[in-house]
Coordinates of C-alpha atoms and ligand atoms in Angstrom, one line a residue:
M48 CA -1.9 -0.3 0.7
N49 CA -0.8 0.6 -2.4
V50 CA 0.5 3.6 -3.9
S51 CA 2.5 4.6 -7.2
V52 CA 3.3 6.8 -9.1
D53 CA 2.3 7.1 -12.8
A54 CA 5.8 7.8 -14.4
N55 CA 3.8 8.9 -17.9
Q56 CA 2.1 12.0 -16.0
C57 CA 5.4 12.7 -13.9
Q58 CA 6.4 16.2 -14.7
G59 CA 8.6 15.6 -11.6
H60 CA 7.5 19.6 -10.2
G61 CA 8.8 17.9 -6.4
L62 CA 5.4 18.5 -4.5
C63 CA 5.0 15.2 -3.2
Q64 CA 8.4 14.9 -1.7
M65 CA 7.8 18.6 -0.2
T66 CA 5.0 17.4 1.0
S67 CA 5.4 13.7 2.2
P68 CA 9.3 12.7 2.4
Q69 CA 8.6 10.0 4.2
V70 CA 6.4 8.5 0.9
F71 CA 7.8 9.9 -2.0
A72 CA 11.3 11.0 -3.5
L73 CA 13.6 12.1 -6.2
R74 CA 15.6 10.4 -9.3
D75 CA 18.1 11.5 -9.7
E76 CA 18.5 10.6 -13.4
D77 CA 14.8 13.1 -14.2
G78 CA 13.9 14.3 -11.4
H79 CA 10.7 11.4 -11.0
A80 CA 9.0 10.4 -8.0
Y81 CA 8.9 7.2 -6.8
V82 CA 7.7 5.6 -3.6
L83 CA 10.3 4.8 -0.7
P84 CA 9.5 0.9 0.3
E85 CA 7.9 2.4 3.6
G86 CA 5.6 4.5 2.2
Q87 CA 4.2 1.5 1.6
E88 CA 3.2 1.2 4.8
P89 CA -0.2 1.4 6.3
N90 CA 1.6 3.9 9.1
H91 CA 2.1 6.1 6.4
L92 CA -1.5 6.5 4.9
G93 CA -2.2 10.1 5.7
E94 CA 0.8 11.3 4.1
A95 CA 0.8 8.7 0.8
R96 CA -2.8 10.5 0.3
A97 CA -1.4 14.0 1.2
G98 CA 0.9 13.9 -1.1
A99 CA -1.5 12.7 -3.7
D100 CA -3.9 15.5 -2.7
S101 CA -0.5 17.9 -3.3
C102 CA 0.0 16.3 -6.9
P103 CA -0.7 19.2 -10.0
E104 CA -0.3 16.6 -12.7
R105 CA -3.1 13.5 -10.6
A106 CA 0.1 11.2 -11.3
I107 CA -0.1 9.4 -7.5
S108 CA -2.4 7.3 -7.0
V109 CA -3.4 5.3 -3.7
E110 CA -5.5 2.3 -2.9
Ligands
SF4_221 S1 4.3 16.3 -7.3 FE1 3.0 14.6 -8.9 S2 4.3 16.2 -10.9 FE2 5.2 16.8 -8.7 S3 7.3 15.5 -8.9 FE3 5.2 14.5 -7.1 S4 4.2 12.5 -9.0 FE4 5.4 13.4 -10.3

């Protein structure tokens, strides 16, 4: 499983982090999202997909 955030598309709305805090966090510097190490674990697939669905910029991919 690979979860990624496209830094060029992310606008820092934070919806992914609010939806799935087990998978996504926001950087202090610019408020943009990144994937936590544990967010790549297969047991978080559902949360990763929910976070991706919550993103209005479609910046998250889950493969
Ligand atoms: S919801 Fe999308 S645009 Fe907002 S912080 Fe998360 S990845 Fe970025």
